[in-house]
Amino acid sequence: MASKKQRRTATVKTKQQKRKMKKSVLFLVITALVGFLVFFFLTLFDYVYPPVDGQGKVAKKKDKQEVTVYFSDANERFLVPEKRYVPKEEKPSDQARELVKVLLDGSRTGFVNTFPEKVEVTNVKIDDGTAYVSFNKNLTKNHPGGSASEMATIYSLTNTLTANIPTIKKVKIMIAGKEIDSIKGHIDTRQAFGANKELIVQAVKEK
């Protein structure tokens, strides 16, 4: 049978545990409340004072639009379409740039990418129906080469841009804003290319 001292000690320990429990619960409640208030006021601030761009204009969230981009099949003989969503731009050149970024990002459904790694689009200009698409030097530096691979790169780009932007009829590939003879020595890229629908296999995969 427990002595009075033991019972008193047990009672004190129980009270201490209850106090610790209350403090823990109170801490969690306060943390949750503070988090909610921070989120609420940040959201309210963004609503009252919308973010602005570099020119002092209110930055608007851009609508998305569905597009069809083209990657290569496993044998690099045909192009296969893939549905994606990109920001909707007002200027055709900006829209073209978004499409090129999707190609550089690569397929999300298992198709073969038509651009090597570390390639970046540096500029897109549209003049008289021709899109002049400039890349960094990694396009020619990292490209695997070969007629099939070069053809896949050229026509995945050309078919993607002409299919989604009606004002683009042809596409010319450039490096750092300058004309190049070829990507890797097989296909002449001094000319602008039109769409080649014969290379397309109609097997669309959703994102």
Short mmCIF file of C-alpha atoms in Angstrom, two decimals:
data_model
loop_
_atom_site.label_atom_id
_atom_site.label_comp_id
_atom_site.label_asym_id
_atom_site.label_seq_id
_atom_site.Cartn_x
_atom_site.Cartn_y
_atom_site.Cartn_z
CA MET A 1 0.00 0.00 0.00
CA ALA A 2 1.43 3.42 -1.06
CA SER A 3 2.42 5.86 1.65
CA LYS A 4 1.13 9.44 1.80
CA LYS A 5 4.46 10.67 0.46
CA GLN A 6 4.27 8.33 -2.53
CA ARG A 7 0.67 9.35 -3.23
CA ARG A 8 1.64 13.01 -2.98
CA THR A 9 4.54 12.46 -5.37
CA ALA A 10 2.28 10.67 -7.85
CA THR A 11 -0.26 13.50 -7.65
CA VAL A 12 2.43 16.11 -8.31
CA LYS A 13 3.73 14.16 -11.33
CA THR A 14 0.19 13.84 -12.72
CA LYS A 15 -0.37 17.59 -12.38
CA GLN A 16 2.97 18.30 -14.05
CA GLN A 17 2.08 16.01 -16.97
CA LYS A 18 -1.29 17.74 -17.35
CA ARG A 19 0.41 21.14 -17.36
CA LYS A 20 2.86 19.98 -20.04
CA MET A 21 -0.03 18.60 -22.10
CA LYS A 22 -1.94 21.88 -21.82
CA LYS A 23 1.16 23.85 -22.82
CA SER A 24 1.73 21.58 -25.84
CA VAL A 25 -1.88 21.91 -26.98
CA LEU A 26 -1.78 25.69 -26.43
CA PHE A 27 1.47 25.92 -28.42
CA LEU A 28 -0.03 23.99 -31.33
CA VAL A 29 -3.17 26.15 -31.30
CA ILE A 30 -1.14 29.37 -31.25
CA THR A 31 1.14 28.10 -34.06
CA ALA A 32 -1.84 27.18 -36.22
CA LEU A 33 -3.51 30.54 -35.52
CA VAL A 34 -0.37 32.50 -36.37
CA GLY A 35 0.06 30.50 -39.59
CA PHE A 36 -3.53 31.18 -40.57
CA LEU A 37 -3.21 34.91 -39.84
CA VAL A 38 0.02 35.17 -41.87
CA PHE A 39 -1.60 33.38 -44.82
CA PHE A 40 -4.74 35.54 -44.52
CA PHE A 41 -2.88 38.85 -44.46
CA LEU A 42 -0.51 37.87 -47.28
CA THR A 43 -3.48 36.88 -49.43
CA LEU A 44 -5.28 40.11 -48.51
CA PHE A 45 -2.16 42.13 -49.32
CA ASP A 46 -1.83 40.55 -52.76
CA TYR A 47 -5.51 41.27 -53.39
CA VAL A 48 -5.31 44.92 -52.32
CA TYR A 49 -1.86 45.50 -53.81
CA PRO A 50 -1.46 43.19 -56.84
CA PRO A 51 2.14 42.43 -57.89
CA VAL A 52 3.49 44.63 -60.66
CA ASP A 53 5.96 43.98 -63.45
CA GLY A 54 9.14 45.92 -64.16
CA GLN A 55 7.20 48.69 -65.92
CA GLY A 56 4.87 49.33 -63.00
CA LYS A 57 1.94 47.54 -64.60
CA VAL A 58 -0.20 45.10 -62.66
CA ALA A 59 1.00 41.58 -63.39
CA LYS A 60 -1.86 39.37 -64.50
CA LYS A 61 -1.95 35.61 -64.36
CA LYS A 62 -1.81 34.38 -67.92
CA ASP A 63 -4.42 32.06 -69.30
CA LYS A 64 -3.30 28.64 -70.48
CA GLN A 65 -4.02 27.24 -73.90
CA GLU A 66 -3.80 23.73 -75.23
CA VAL A 67 -1.19 23.17 -77.93
CA THR A 68 0.17 20.26 -79.93
CA VAL A 69 3.91 19.74 -79.90
CA TYR A 70 5.89 17.10 -81.74
CA PHE A 71 8.52 14.71 -80.47
CA SER A 72 10.20 11.73 -82.11
CA ASP A 73 9.25 8.08 -82.09
CA ALA A 74 11.70 5.49 -80.78
CA ASN A 75 13.31 4.99 -84.19
CA GLU A 76 13.54 8.71 -85.03
CA ARG A 77 11.66 8.06 -88.24
CA PHE A 78 8.39 9.82 -87.44
CA LEU A 79 7.05 12.61 -85.28
CA VAL A 80 4.36 11.96 -82.69
CA PRO A 81 2.06 14.68 -81.30
CA GLU A 82 1.68 15.39 -77.62
CA LYS A 83 -0.90 17.68 -76.02
CA ARG A 84 0.46 20.30 -73.62
CA TYR A 85 -0.62 23.57 -72.03
CA VAL A 86 1.37 26.80 -72.32
CA PRO A 87 0.80 30.40 -71.22
CA LYS A 88 -1.28 32.31 -73.75
CA GLU A 89 0.76 35.20 -75.12
CA GLU A 90 -0.44 38.19 -77.13
CA LYS A 91 2.55 38.42 -79.47
CA PRO A 92 3.09 35.48 -81.87
CA SER A 93 6.85 35.63 -81.24
CA ASP A 94 6.31 35.26 -77.48
CA GLN A 95 3.89 32.40 -78.10
CA ALA A 96 6.46 30.73 -80.33
CA ARG A 97 9.06 31.07 -77.60
CA GLU A 98 6.77 29.27 -75.13
CA LEU A 99 6.29 26.43 -77.62
CA VAL A 100 10.03 26.10 -78.13
CA LYS A 101 10.51 25.91 -74.35
CA VAL A 102 8.11 22.96 -74.26
CA LEU A 103 10.18 21.14 -76.88
CA LEU A 104 13.36 21.84 -74.91
CA ASP A 105 11.67 20.63 -71.72
CA GLY A 106 11.04 17.29 -73.42
CA SER A 107 8.22 14.78 -73.67
CA ARG A 108 6.18 13.87 -70.61
CA THR A 109 4.64 10.78 -72.13
CA GLY A 110 7.65 8.72 -73.11
CA PHE A 111 8.41 10.01 -76.59
CA VAL A 112 11.99 10.74 -77.68
CA ASN A 113 13.22 14.30 -77.18
CA THR A 114 14.40 16.01 -80.34
CA PHE A 115 16.74 18.54 -78.71
CA PRO A 116 19.84 17.72 -76.65
CA GLU A 117 20.29 18.81 -73.04
CA LYS A 118 21.30 22.33 -71.97
CA VAL A 119 19.89 23.94 -75.11
CA GLU A 120 18.20 27.30 -74.57
CA VAL A 121 16.15 29.49 -76.89
CA THR A 122 17.72 32.95 -76.97
CA ASN A 123 15.42 34.78 -79.36
CA VAL A 124 12.43 34.34 -81.65
CA LYS A 125 11.63 36.80 -84.42
CA ILE A 126 8.86 36.49 -87.00
CA ASP A 127 9.27 38.28 -90.31
CA ASP A 128 7.04 37.85 -93.36
CA GLY A 129 5.75 34.44 -92.23
CA THR A 130 9.16 33.04 -91.27
CA ALA A 131 10.09 32.41 -87.64
CA TYR A 132 13.78 32.93 -86.96
CA VAL A 133 14.51 30.83 -83.88
CA SER A 134 17.88 31.37 -82.24
CA PHE A 135 19.44 28.91 -79.79
CA ASN A 136 22.60 28.90 -77.72
CA LYS A 137 25.66 27.01 -78.93
CA ASN A 138 24.72 23.85 -77.04
CA LEU A 139 22.39 22.92 -79.88
CA THR A 140 25.30 22.17 -82.21
CA LYS A 141 27.72 21.25 -79.42
CA ASN A 142 25.57 18.59 -77.75
CA HIS A 143 23.55 17.31 -80.71
CA PRO A 144 24.17 13.61 -81.48
CA GLY A 145 24.18 14.27 -85.23
CA GLY A 146 23.07 12.00 -88.04
CA SER A 147 20.52 12.70 -90.74
CA ALA A 148 17.61 11.18 -88.80
CA SER A 149 18.35 13.07 -85.58
CA GLU A 150 18.88 16.37 -87.35
CA MET A 151 15.69 15.89 -89.35
CA ALA A 152 13.76 15.14 -86.16
CA THR A 153 15.04 18.33 -84.54
CA ILE A 154 14.25 20.50 -87.55
CA TYR A 155 10.75 19.20 -88.19
CA SER A 156 9.66 18.81 -84.58
CA LEU A 157 10.35 22.54 -84.28
CA THR A 158 8.87 23.47 -87.65
CA ASN A 159 5.71 21.37 -87.33
CA THR A 160 5.14 22.57 -83.76
CA LEU A 161 5.35 26.27 -84.63
CA THR A 162 3.39 26.13 -87.88
CA ALA A 163 0.64 23.97 -86.35
CA ASN A 164 -0.02 26.32 -83.44
CA ILE A 165 0.69 29.78 -84.85
CA PRO A 166 -1.09 30.50 -88.17
CA THR A 167 1.15 33.46 -89.02
CA ILE A 168 4.21 31.18 -89.12
CA LYS A 169 4.66 29.41 -92.44
CA LYS A 170 8.37 28.57 -92.27
CA VAL A 171 11.06 28.22 -89.62
CA LYS A 172 14.76 29.00 -89.78
CA ILE A 173 17.17 27.71 -87.13
CA MET A 174 19.96 30.00 -85.96
CA ILE A 175 22.71 29.96 -83.33
CA ALA A 176 23.35 33.12 -81.28
CA GLY A 177 21.41 35.10 -83.87
CA LYS A 178 23.53 33.90 -86.79
CA GLU A 179 22.84 31.56 -89.70
CA ILE A 180 24.46 28.13 -89.57
CA ASP A 181 25.25 25.71 -92.39
CA SER A 182 23.89 22.70 -90.49
CA ILE A 183 23.29 21.41 -87.00
CA LYS A 184 25.89 18.65 -87.24
CA GLY A 185 26.90 18.40 -90.88
CA HIS A 186 24.04 16.46 -92.48
CA ILE A 187 21.03 18.71 -93.20
CA ASP A 188 21.48 22.16 -94.78
CA THR A 189 19.97 24.72 -92.40
CA ARG A 190 20.75 27.82 -94.45
CA GLN A 191 17.20 27.56 -95.75
CA ALA A 192 13.91 28.03 -93.92
CA PHE A 193 11.78 24.90 -93.51
CA GLY A 194 8.05 24.49 -94.00
CA ALA A 195 5.85 21.94 -92.25
CA ASN A 196 6.18 18.28 -93.25
CA LYS A 197 2.99 16.49 -92.23
CA GLU A 198 4.10 13.25 -93.86
CA LEU A 199 6.43 12.69 -90.90
CA ILE A 200 3.58 12.81 -88.37
CA VAL A 201 2.07 9.68 -86.88
CA GLN A 202 -1.39 10.40 -85.48
CA ALA A 203 -1.15 8.92 -82.00
CA VAL A 204 -1.87 11.66 -79.50
CA LYS A 205 -1.05 11.05 -75.83
CA GLU A 206 -2.52 13.29 -73.16
CA LYS A 207 -0.28 14.93 -70.56
#
